[in-house]
Amino acid sequence: MSLFKHLLRNPTAKSYSYSSPSIIMPSNLILTCLSHFTTDASPSTVQLTQYSGLGPTKANEKPRVVVLGSGWAGCRLMKGIDTSLYDVVCVSPRNHMVFTPLLASTCVGTLEFRSVAEPIARIQPAISREPGSYFFLSHCAGIDTDNHVVHCETVTDELRTLEPWKFKISYDKLVIALGAEASTFGIHGVKENATFLREVHHAQEIRRKLLLNLMLSDVPGISEEEKSRLLHCVVVGGGPTGVEFSGELSDFIMRDVRQRYSHVKDYIHVTLIEANEILSSFDDRLRHYATTQLSKSGVRLVRGIVKDVDSQKLILNDGTEVPYGLLVWSTGVGPSTLVKSLDLPKSPGGR
């Protein structure tokens, strides 16, 4: 605000060019605050250098540890790192850590979304307090291991009202904790029509679709067939996430839907599709217990492989068509796209 007041009093102030737009600045204003992010911080430079990232650390500065990702591994490391010895820079498309085991509970209102998300600045306060530590809401676009540089691109809104901004970060030590991506096995239509359950916005989308379908199914004139489709919740994948979400959803139907949506309570049902047995990596007794409990709560268990996914139905390998109003995909995870592209030693699974 003081800058604009000065301009009003001093309309003859010199004009400097910063990036593409023209910014009017008083001639005696020295932008020392940008020196940490520029390639040339000389105060005498008339043409301000475009913001290009964090350059290499100097001899009198602490070594810089760059952490890619804000999941379990990255946050645990940032929480325990000694910030008196290192500067910490976190690059992630989300500014919080998600407690994933409880994410399914937020879909049906058992828990609020803020209960399963912890801000990065609370996990490691140095990133918002220390002059050499930062958090950047960005994607990692590439890693130059020869020159110790990370290439980043800012995360913007889906409407693209802001153009992504590319910048570089030099590192002394690099931690790659990018996590994994949901596996679709190349099945047509999964990414376009299914909802995953790995982030808070996924849970919000599931909750929105579920409540919207409950409202729409109660509108006069909706056919019996369409009601059944709208209120058919299909979960693909019988791992921990799929089983947990199916259980939460069946509890929601038994306790809330039957009381608050009595007109359509007999139409809503849950189907869990798994190629083999549910919880196949767990003990036999636990698998048997989970199967019994899900069946008791009304979850229909179907053994099959999904071949194709349409906007309102999916097709199994035996040709069976399964209409749905909500499709949640939880068939496991694989390495991220960036990790696949890195020329670094990997495990047999590509991680």
PDB file of N, CA, C and O in Angstrom, residues 141-207:
ATOM      1  N   ALA A 141       8.730 -31.625 -12.360  1.00  0.00           N
ATOM      2  CA  ALA A 141       8.641 -31.988 -13.772  1.00  0.00           C
ATOM      3  C   ALA A 141       9.850 -32.782 -14.246  1.00  0.00           C
ATOM      4  O   ALA A 141       9.792 -33.435 -15.289  1.00  0.00           O
ATOM      5  N   GLY A 142      10.938 -32.743 -13.498  1.00  0.00           N
ATOM      6  CA  GLY A 142      12.130 -33.465 -13.899  1.00  0.00           C
ATOM      7  C   GLY A 142      13.257 -33.237 -12.920  1.00  0.00           C
ATOM      8  O   GLY A 142      13.241 -32.281 -12.129  1.00  0.00           O
ATOM      9  N   ILE A 143      14.252 -34.123 -12.958  1.00  0.00           N
ATOM     10  CA  ILE A 143      15.398 -34.029 -12.059  1.00  0.00           C
ATOM     11  C   ILE A 143      16.675 -34.148 -12.868  1.00  0.00           C
ATOM     12  O   ILE A 143      16.848 -35.096 -13.648  1.00  0.00           O
ATOM     13  N   ASP A 144      17.560 -33.169 -12.707  1.00  0.00           N
ATOM     14  CA  ASP A 144      18.880 -33.196 -13.331  1.00  0.00           C
ATOM     15  C   ASP A 144      19.878 -33.616 -12.257  1.00  0.00           C
ATOM     16  O   ASP A 144      20.366 -32.787 -11.486  1.00  0.00           O
ATOM     17  N   THR A 145      20.163 -34.915 -12.183  1.00  0.00           N
ATOM     18  CA  THR A 145      21.026 -35.424 -11.124  1.00  0.00           C
ATOM     19  C   THR A 145      22.488 -35.032 -11.335  1.00  0.00           C
ATOM     20  O   THR A 145      23.267 -34.998 -10.372  1.00  0.00           O
ATOM     21  N   ASP A 146      22.886 -34.737 -12.567  1.00  0.00           N
ATOM     22  CA  ASP A 146      24.268 -34.336 -12.828  1.00  0.00           C
ATOM     23  C   ASP A 146      24.570 -32.958 -12.254  1.00  0.00           C
ATOM     24  O   ASP A 146      25.643 -32.722 -11.689  1.00  0.00           O
ATOM     25  N   ASN A 147      23.607 -32.046 -12.398  1.00  0.00           N
ATOM     26  CA  ASN A 147      23.805 -30.677 -11.922  1.00  0.00           C
ATOM     27  C   ASN A 147      23.097 -30.392 -10.604  1.00  0.00           C
ATOM     28  O   ASN A 147      23.094 -29.254 -10.144  1.00  0.00           O
ATOM     29  N   HIS A 148      22.461 -31.412 -10.013  1.00  0.00           N
ATOM     30  CA  HIS A 148      21.757 -31.273  -8.732  1.00  0.00           C
ATOM     31  C   HIS A 148      20.682 -30.182  -8.812  1.00  0.00           C
ATOM     32  O   HIS A 148      20.635 -29.254  -7.991  1.00  0.00           O
ATOM     33  N   VAL A 149      19.796 -30.324  -9.794  1.00  0.00           N
ATOM     34  CA  VAL A 149      18.739 -29.347 -10.015  1.00  0.00           C
ATOM     35  C   VAL A 149      17.411 -30.068 -10.189  1.00  0.00           C
ATOM     36  O   VAL A 149      17.338 -31.095 -10.888  1.00  0.00           O
ATOM     37  N   VAL A 150      16.365 -29.541  -9.560  1.00  0.00           N
ATOM     38  CA  VAL A 150      15.007 -30.048  -9.712  1.00  0.00           C
ATOM     39  C   VAL A 150      14.199 -29.048 -10.535  1.00  0.00           C
ATOM     40  O   VAL A 150      14.205 -27.854 -10.236  1.00  0.00           O
ATOM     41  N   HIS A 151      13.521 -29.522 -11.567  1.00  0.00           N
ATOM     42  CA  HIS A 151      12.670 -28.673 -12.397  1.00  0.00           C
ATOM     43  C   HIS A 151      11.232 -28.776 -11.892  1.00  0.00           C
ATOM     44  O   HIS A 151      10.699 -29.875 -11.750  1.00  0.00           O
ATOM     45  N   CYS A 152      10.619 -27.631 -11.645  1.00  0.00           N
ATOM     46  CA  CYS A 152       9.275 -27.600 -11.036  1.00  0.00           C
ATOM     47  C   CYS A 152       8.310 -26.766 -11.870  1.00  0.00           C
ATOM     48  O   CYS A 152       8.724 -25.920 -12.671  1.00  0.00           O
ATOM     49  N   GLU A 153       7.036 -27.031 -11.646  1.00  0.00           N
ATOM     50  CA  GLU A 153       5.974 -26.260 -12.297  1.00  0.00           C
ATOM     51  C   GLU A 153       4.849 -26.061 -11.298  1.00  0.00           C
ATOM     52  O   GLU A 153       4.386 -27.013 -10.685  1.00  0.00           O
ATOM     53  N   THR A 154       4.412 -24.827 -11.136  1.00  0.00           N
ATOM     54  CA  THR A 154       3.422 -24.510 -10.121  1.00  0.00           C
ATOM     55  C   THR A 154       2.086 -25.171 -10.392  1.00  0.00           C
ATOM     56  O   THR A 154       1.721 -25.433 -11.540  1.00  0.00           O
ATOM     57  N   VAL A 155       1.346 -25.435  -9.322  1.00  0.00           N
ATOM     58  CA  VAL A 155      -0.008 -25.979  -9.416  1.00  0.00           C
ATOM     59  C   VAL A 155      -0.984 -24.813  -9.463  1.00  0.00           C
ATOM     60  O   VAL A 155      -0.935 -23.915  -8.619  1.00  0.00           O
ATOM     61  N   THR A 156      -1.855 -24.813 -10.456  1.00  0.00           N
ATOM     62  CA  THR A 156      -2.847 -23.749 -10.579  1.00  0.00           C
ATOM     63  C   THR A 156      -4.241 -24.351 -10.539  1.00  0.00           C
ATOM     64  O   THR A 156      -4.411 -25.564 -10.480  1.00  0.00           O
ATOM     65  N   ASP A 157      -5.262 -23.494 -10.575  1.00  0.00           N
ATOM     66  CA  ASP A 157      -6.630 -23.972 -10.534  1.00  0.00           C
ATOM     67  C   ASP A 157      -6.988 -24.677 -11.826  1.00  0.00           C
ATOM     68  O   ASP A 157      -6.372 -24.467 -12.867  1.00  0.00           O
ATOM     69  N   GLU A 158      -8.007 -25.543 -11.757  1.00  0.00           N
ATOM     70  CA  GLU A 158      -8.399 -26.342 -12.919  1.00  0.00           C
ATOM     71  C   GLU A 158      -8.959 -25.490 -14.054  1.00  0.00           C
ATOM     72  O   GLU A 158      -8.977 -25.922 -15.199  1.00  0.00           O
ATOM     73  N   LEU A 159      -9.409 -24.279 -13.744  1.00  0.00           N
ATOM     74  CA  LEU A 159      -9.968 -23.417 -14.777  1.00  0.00           C
ATOM     75  C   LEU A 159      -8.884 -22.769 -15.627  1.00  0.00           C
ATOM     76  O   LEU A 159      -9.177 -22.120 -16.627  1.00  0.00           O
ATOM     77  N   ARG A 160      -7.628 -22.935 -15.215  1.00  0.00           N
ATOM     78  CA  ARG A 160      -6.494 -22.393 -15.944  1.00  0.00           C
ATOM     79  C   ARG A 160      -6.563 -20.881 -16.074  1.00  0.00           C
ATOM     80  O   ARG A 160      -6.152 -20.300 -17.091  1.00  0.00           O
ATOM     81  N   THR A 161      -7.077 -20.217 -15.045  1.00  0.00           N
ATOM     82  CA  THR A 161      -7.048 -18.757 -15.055  1.00  0.00           C
ATOM     83  C   THR A 161      -5.636 -18.244 -14.772  1.00  0.00           C
ATOM     84  O   THR A 161      -5.327 -17.096 -15.061  1.00  0.00           O
ATOM     85  N   LEU A 162      -4.801 -19.107 -14.205  1.00  0.00           N
ATOM     86  CA  LEU A 162      -3.393 -18.791 -13.993  1.00  0.00           C
ATOM     87  C   LEU A 162      -2.543 -19.755 -14.809  1.00  0.00           C
ATOM     88  O   LEU A 162      -2.786 -20.957 -14.808  1.00  0.00           O
ATOM     89  N   GLU A 163      -1.564 -19.226 -15.486  1.00  0.00           N
ATOM     90  CA  GLU A 163      -0.659 -20.076 -16.245  1.00  0.00           C
ATOM     91  C   GLU A 163       0.382 -20.686 -15.309  1.00  0.00           C
ATOM     92  O   GLU A 163       0.898 -20.003 -14.422  1.00  0.00           O
ATOM     93  N   PRO A 164       0.708 -21.973 -15.477  1.00  0.00           N
ATOM     94  CA  PRO A 164       1.745 -22.583 -14.638  1.00  0.00           C
ATOM     95  C   PRO A 164       3.082 -21.865 -14.802  1.00  0.00           C
ATOM     96  O   PRO A 164       3.417 -21.397 -15.889  1.00  0.00           O
ATOM     97  N   TRP A 165       3.811 -21.769 -13.704  1.00  0.00           N
ATOM     98  CA  TRP A 165       5.087 -21.067 -13.692  1.00  0.00           C
ATOM     99  C   TRP A 165       6.195 -22.084 -13.475  1.00  0.00           C
ATOM    100  O   TRP A 165       6.160 -22.860 -12.535  1.00  0.00           O
ATOM    101  N   LYS A 166       7.191 -22.096 -14.325  1.00  0.00           N
ATOM    102  CA  LYS A 166       8.276 -23.060 -14.231  1.00  0.00           C
ATOM    103  C   LYS A 166       9.483 -22.434 -13.544  1.00  0.00           C
ATOM    104  O   LYS A 166       9.802 -21.267 -13.794  1.00  0.00           O
ATOM    105  N   PHE A 167      10.121 -23.204 -12.689  1.00  0.00           N
ATOM    106  CA  PHE A 167      11.313 -22.705 -12.004  1.00  0.00           C
ATOM    107  C   PHE A 167      12.200 -23.885 -11.621  1.00  0.00           C
ATOM    108  O   PHE A 167      11.808 -25.044 -11.755  1.00  0.00           O
ATOM    109  N   LYS A 168      13.405 -23.578 -11.136  1.00  0.00           N
ATOM    110  CA  LYS A 168      14.380 -24.600 -10.785  1.00  0.00           C
ATOM    111  C   LYS A 168      14.813 -24.443  -9.337  1.00  0.00           C
ATOM    112  O   LYS A 168      14.813 -23.338  -8.799  1.00  0.00           O
ATOM    113  N   ILE A 169      15.181 -25.558  -8.731  1.00  0.00           N
ATOM    114  CA  ILE A 169      15.699 -25.552  -7.366  1.00  0.00           C
ATOM    115  C   ILE A 169      16.983 -26.375  -7.337  1.00  0.00           C
ATOM    116  O   ILE A 169      16.979 -27.554  -7.710  1.00  0.00           O
ATOM    117  N   SER A 170      18.059 -25.749  -6.904  1.00  0.00           N
ATOM    118  CA  SER A 170      19.308 -26.485  -6.716  1.00  0.00           C
ATOM    119  C   SER A 170      19.279 -27.164  -5.351  1.00  0.00           C
ATOM    120  O   SER A 170      18.762 -26.602  -4.388  1.00  0.00           O
ATOM    121  N   TYR A 171      19.829 -28.350  -5.277  1.00  0.00           N
ATOM    122  CA  TYR A 171      19.803 -29.078  -4.014  1.00  0.00           C
ATOM    123  C   TYR A 171      21.196 -29.603  -3.666  1.00  0.00           C
ATOM    124  O   TYR A 171      22.029 -29.851  -4.540  1.00  0.00           O
ATOM    125  N   ASP A 172      21.428 -29.749  -2.359  1.00  0.00           N
ATOM    126  CA  ASP A 172      22.617 -30.441  -1.870  1.00  0.00           C
ATOM    127  C   ASP A 172      22.283 -31.899  -1.585  1.00  0.00           C
ATOM    128  O   ASP A 172      23.094 -32.782  -1.804  1.00  0.00           O
ATOM    129  N   LYS A 173      21.085 -32.109  -1.056  1.00  0.00           N
ATOM    130  CA  LYS A 173      20.579 -33.465  -0.841  1.00  0.00           C
ATOM    131  C   LYS A 173      19.137 -33.512  -1.343  1.00  0.00           C
ATOM    132  O   LYS A 173      18.385 -32.562  -1.149  1.00  0.00           O
ATOM    133  N   LEU A 174      18.773 -34.610  -1.981  1.00  0.00           N
ATOM    134  CA  LEU A 174      17.438 -34.741  -2.562  1.00  0.00           C
ATOM    135  C   LEU A 174      16.747 -35.984  -2.021  1.00  0.00           C
ATOM    136  O   LEU A 174      17.338 -37.066  -1.989  1.00  0.00           O
ATOM    137  N   VAL A 175      15.516 -35.810  -1.590  1.00  0.00           N
ATOM    138  CA  VAL A 175      14.690 -36.920  -1.104  1.00  0.00           C
ATOM    139  C   VAL A 175      13.512 -37.084  -2.063  1.00  0.00           C
ATOM    140  O   VAL A 175      12.691 -36.171  -2.206  1.00  0.00           O
ATOM    141  N   ILE A 176      13.437 -38.222  -2.744  1.00  0.00           N
ATOM    142  CA  ILE A 176      12.333 -38.493  -3.664  1.00  0.00           C
ATOM    143  C   ILE A 176      11.294 -39.313  -2.906  1.00  0.00           C
ATOM    144  O   ILE A 176      11.482 -40.500  -2.657  1.00  0.00           O
ATOM    145  N   ALA A 177      10.220 -38.662  -2.489  1.00  0.00           N
ATOM    146  CA  ALA A 177       9.149 -39.322  -1.738  1.00  0.00           C
ATOM    147  C   ALA A 177       7.815 -39.022  -2.405  1.00  0.00           C
ATOM    148  O   ALA A 177       6.878 -38.522  -1.788  1.00  0.00           O
ATOM    149  N   LEU A 178       7.750 -39.332  -3.706  1.00  0.00           N
ATOM    150  CA  LEU A 178       6.591 -38.970  -4.525  1.00  0.00           C
ATOM    151  C   LEU A 178       5.420 -39.932  -4.385  1.00  0.00           C
ATOM    152  O   LEU A 178       4.372 -39.716  -4.979  1.00  0.00           O
ATOM    153  N   GLY A 179       5.625 -41.016  -3.638  1.00  0.00           N
ATOM    154  CA  GLY A 179       4.516 -41.942  -3.454  1.00  0.00           C
ATOM    155  C   GLY A 179       4.213 -42.724  -4.711  1.00  0.00           C
ATOM    156  O   GLY A 179       5.085 -42.986  -5.533  1.00  0.00           O
ATOM    157  N   ALA A 180       2.963 -43.093  -4.882  1.00  0.00           N
ATOM    158  CA  ALA A 180       2.557 -43.943  -6.003  1.00  0.00           C
ATOM    159  C   ALA A 180       1.297 -43.380  -6.643  1.00  0.00           C
ATOM    160  O   ALA A 180       0.660 -42.464  -6.119  1.00  0.00           O
ATOM    161  N   GLU A 181       0.939 -43.950  -7.788  1.00  0.00           N
ATOM    162  CA  GLU A 181      -0.281 -43.572  -8.495  1.00  0.00           C
ATOM    163  C   GLU A 181      -1.210 -44.777  -8.591  1.00  0.00           C
ATOM    164  O   GLU A 181      -0.757 -45.921  -8.596  1.00  0.00           O
ATOM    165  N   ALA A 182      -2.492 -44.502  -8.663  1.00  0.00           N
ATOM    166  CA  ALA A 182      -3.480 -45.579  -8.767  1.00  0.00           C
ATOM    167  C   ALA A 182      -3.279 -46.359 -10.060  1.00  0.00           C
ATOM    168  O   ALA A 182      -3.040 -45.779 -11.124  1.00  0.00           O
ATOM    169  N   SER A 183      -3.356 -47.676  -9.969  1.00  0.00           N
ATOM    170  CA  SER A 183      -3.189 -48.534 -11.134  1.00  0.00           C
ATOM    171  C   SER A 183      -4.530 -48.732 -11.841  1.00  0.00           C
ATOM    172  O   SER A 183      -5.519 -49.105 -11.209  1.00  0.00           O
ATOM    173  N   THR A 184      -4.545 -48.481 -13.140  1.00  0.00           N
ATOM    174  CA  THR A 184      -5.760 -48.695 -13.940  1.00  0.00           C
ATOM    175  C   THR A 184      -5.588 -49.863 -14.910  1.00  0.00           C
ATOM    176  O   THR A 184      -6.550 -50.248 -15.561  1.00  0.00           O
ATOM    177  N   PHE A 185      -4.376 -50.395 -15.019  1.00  0.00           N
ATOM    178  CA  PHE A 185      -4.060 -51.529 -15.890  1.00  0.00           C
ATOM    179  C   PHE A 185      -4.432 -51.261 -17.344  1.00  0.00           C
ATOM    180  O   PHE A 185      -4.696 -52.194 -18.117  1.00  0.00           O
ATOM    181  N   GLY A 186      -4.482 -49.986 -17.703  1.00  0.00           N
ATOM    182  CA  GLY A 186      -4.783 -49.624 -19.085  1.00  0.00           C
ATOM    183  C   GLY A 186      -6.214 -49.872 -19.499  1.00  0.00           C
ATOM    184  O   GLY A 186      -6.513 -49.873 -20.696  1.00  0.00           O
ATOM    185  N   ILE A 187      -7.116 -50.070 -18.544  1.00  0.00           N
ATOM    186  CA  ILE A 187      -8.521 -50.349 -18.877  1.00  0.00           C
ATOM    187  C   ILE A 187      -9.201 -49.075 -19.361  1.00  0.00           C
ATOM    188  O   ILE A 187      -9.132 -48.027 -18.712  1.00  0.00           O
ATOM    189  N   HIS A 188      -9.868 -49.188 -20.480  1.00  0.00           N
ATOM    190  CA  HIS A 188     -10.513 -48.035 -21.103  1.00  0.00           C
ATOM    191  C   HIS A 188     -11.610 -47.459 -20.205  1.00  0.00           C
ATOM    192  O   HIS A 188     -12.436 -48.183 -19.673  1.00  0.00           O
ATOM    193  N   GLY A 189     -11.616 -46.137 -20.043  1.00  0.00           N
ATOM    194  CA  GLY A 189     -12.689 -45.436 -19.354  1.00  0.00           C
ATOM    195  C   GLY A 189     -12.522 -45.283 -17.860  1.00  0.00           C
ATOM    196  O   GLY A 189     -13.340 -44.611 -17.220  1.00  0.00           O
ATOM    197  N   VAL A 190     -11.475 -45.865 -17.275  1.00  0.00           N
ATOM    198  CA  VAL A 190     -11.324 -45.790 -15.813  1.00  0.00           C
ATOM    199  C   VAL A 190     -11.036 -44.360 -15.366  1.00  0.00           C
ATOM    200  O   VAL A 190     -11.713 -43.809 -14.491  1.00  0.00           O
ATOM    201  N   LYS A 191     -10.031 -43.734 -15.960  1.00  0.00           N
ATOM    202  CA  LYS A 191      -9.646 -42.378 -15.550  1.00  0.00           C
ATOM    203  C   LYS A 191     -10.763 -41.369 -15.795  1.00  0.00           C
ATOM    204  O   LYS A 191     -10.920 -40.405 -15.041  1.00  0.00           O
ATOM    205  N   GLU A 192     -11.532 -41.586 -16.845  1.00  0.00           N
ATOM    206  CA  GLU A 192     -12.595 -40.630 -17.186  1.00  0.00           C
ATOM    207  C   GLU A 192     -13.830 -40.777 -16.322  1.00  0.00           C
ATOM    208  O   GLU A 192     -14.526 -39.785 -16.052  1.00  0.00           O
ATOM    209  N   ASN A 193     -14.135 -41.981 -15.857  1.00  0.00           N
ATOM    210  CA  ASN A 193     -15.430 -42.219 -15.208  1.00  0.00           C
ATOM    211  C   ASN A 193     -15.350 -42.648 -13.741  1.00  0.00           C
ATOM    212  O   ASN A 193     -16.329 -42.484 -13.011  1.00  0.00           O
ATOM    213  N   ALA A 194     -14.229 -43.211 -13.323  1.00  0.00           N
ATOM    214  CA  ALA A 194     -14.124 -43.702 -11.948  1.00  0.00           C
ATOM    215  C   ALA A 194     -13.542 -42.631 -11.038  1.00  0.00           C
ATOM    216  O   ALA A 194     -12.884 -41.687 -11.489  1.00  0.00           O
ATOM    217  N   THR A 195     -13.789 -42.777  -9.752  1.00  0.00           N
ATOM    218  CA  THR A 195     -13.209 -41.905  -8.734  1.00  0.00           C
ATOM    219  C   THR A 195     -12.256 -42.725  -7.886  1.00  0.00           C
ATOM    220  O   THR A 195     -12.601 -43.824  -7.443  1.00  0.00           O
ATOM    221  N   PHE A 196     -11.061 -42.193  -7.670  1.00  0.00           N
ATOM    222  CA  PHE A 196     -10.093 -42.874  -6.819  1.00  0.00           C
ATOM    223  C   PHE A 196     -10.284 -42.412  -5.380  1.00  0.00           C
ATOM    224  O   PHE A 196     -11.053 -41.492  -5.111  1.00  0.00           O
ATOM    225  N   LEU A 197      -9.578 -43.032  -4.458  1.00  0.00           N
ATOM    226  CA  LEU A 197      -9.696 -42.650  -3.050  1.00  0.00           C
ATOM    227  C   LEU A 197      -8.293 -42.585  -2.452  1.00  0.00           C
ATOM    228  O   LEU A 197      -7.874 -43.446  -1.696  1.00  0.00           O
ATOM    229  N   ARG A 198      -7.578 -41.514  -2.838  1.00  0.00           N
ATOM    230  CA  ARG A 198      -6.206 -41.343  -2.367  1.00  0.00           C
ATOM    231  C   ARG A 198      -5.955 -39.953  -1.789  1.00  0.00           C
ATOM    232  O   ARG A 198      -4.985 -39.753  -1.071  1.00  0.00           O
ATOM    233  N   GLU A 199      -6.807 -39.001  -2.126  1.00  0.00           N
ATOM    234  CA  GLU A 199      -6.631 -37.624  -1.669  1.00  0.00           C
ATOM    235  C   GLU A 199      -7.930 -37.105  -1.064  1.00  0.00           C
ATOM    236  O   GLU A 199      -8.999 -37.702  -1.258  1.00  0.00           O
ATOM    237  N   VAL A 200      -7.828 -35.988  -0.352  1.00  0.00           N
ATOM    238  CA  VAL A 200      -9.005 -35.388   0.268  1.00  0.00           C
ATOM    239  C   VAL A 200     -10.017 -34.981  -0.790  1.00  0.00           C
ATOM    240  O   VAL A 200     -11.227 -35.170  -0.618  1.00  0.00           O
ATOM    241  N   HIS A 201      -9.553 -34.439  -1.912  1.00  0.00           N
ATOM    242  CA  HIS A 201     -10.508 -34.014  -2.946  1.00  0.00           C
ATOM    243  C   HIS A 201     -11.211 -35.217  -3.575  1.00  0.00           C
ATOM    244  O   HIS A 201     -12.326 -35.085  -4.082  1.00  0.00           O
ATOM    245  N   HIS A 202     -10.580 -36.396  -3.553  1.00  0.00           N
ATOM    246  CA  HIS A 202     -11.273 -37.607  -4.011  1.00  0.00           C
ATOM    247  C   HIS A 202     -12.449 -37.927  -3.085  1.00  0.00           C
ATOM    248  O   HIS A 202     -13.552 -38.243  -3.544  1.00  0.00           O
ATOM    249  N   ALA A 203     -12.198 -37.880  -1.775  1.00  0.00           N
ATOM    250  CA  ALA A 203     -13.258 -38.160  -0.806  1.00  0.00           C
ATOM    251  C   ALA A 203     -14.389 -37.141  -0.920  1.00  0.00           C
ATOM    252  O   ALA A 203     -15.569 -37.488  -0.802  1.00  0.00           O
ATOM    253  N   GLN A 204     -14.032 -35.873  -1.156  1.00  0.00           N
ATOM    254  CA  GLN A 204     -15.059 -34.846  -1.332  1.00  0.00           C
ATOM    255  C   GLN A 204     -15.902 -35.110  -2.571  1.00  0.00           C
ATOM    256  O   GLN A 204     -17.125 -34.914  -2.560  1.00  0.00           O
ATOM    257  N   GLU A 205     -15.263 -35.564  -3.647  1.00  0.00           N
ATOM    258  CA  GLU A 205     -15.987 -35.867  -4.868  1.00  0.00           C
ATOM    259  C   GLU A 205     -16.928 -37.055  -4.676  1.00  0.00           C
ATOM    260  O   GLU A 205     -18.067 -37.062  -5.160  1.00  0.00           O
ATOM    261  N   ILE A 206     -16.472 -38.085  -3.959  1.00  0.00           N
ATOM    262  CA  ILE A 206     -17.322 -39.247  -3.685  1.00  0.00           C
ATOM    263  C   ILE A 206     -18.531 -38.833  -2.859  1.00  0.00           C
ATOM    264  O   ILE A 206     -19.664 -39.243  -3.145  1.00  0.00           O
ATOM    265  N   ARG A 207     -18.300 -38.029  -1.844  1.00  0.00           N
ATOM    266  CA  ARG A 207     -19.408 -37.572  -0.989  1.00  0.00           C
ATOM    267  C   ARG A 207     -20.402 -36.742  -1.787  1.00  0.00           C
ATOM    268  O   ARG A 207     -21.623 -36.885  -1.630  1.00  0.00           O
TER     269      ARG A 207
END
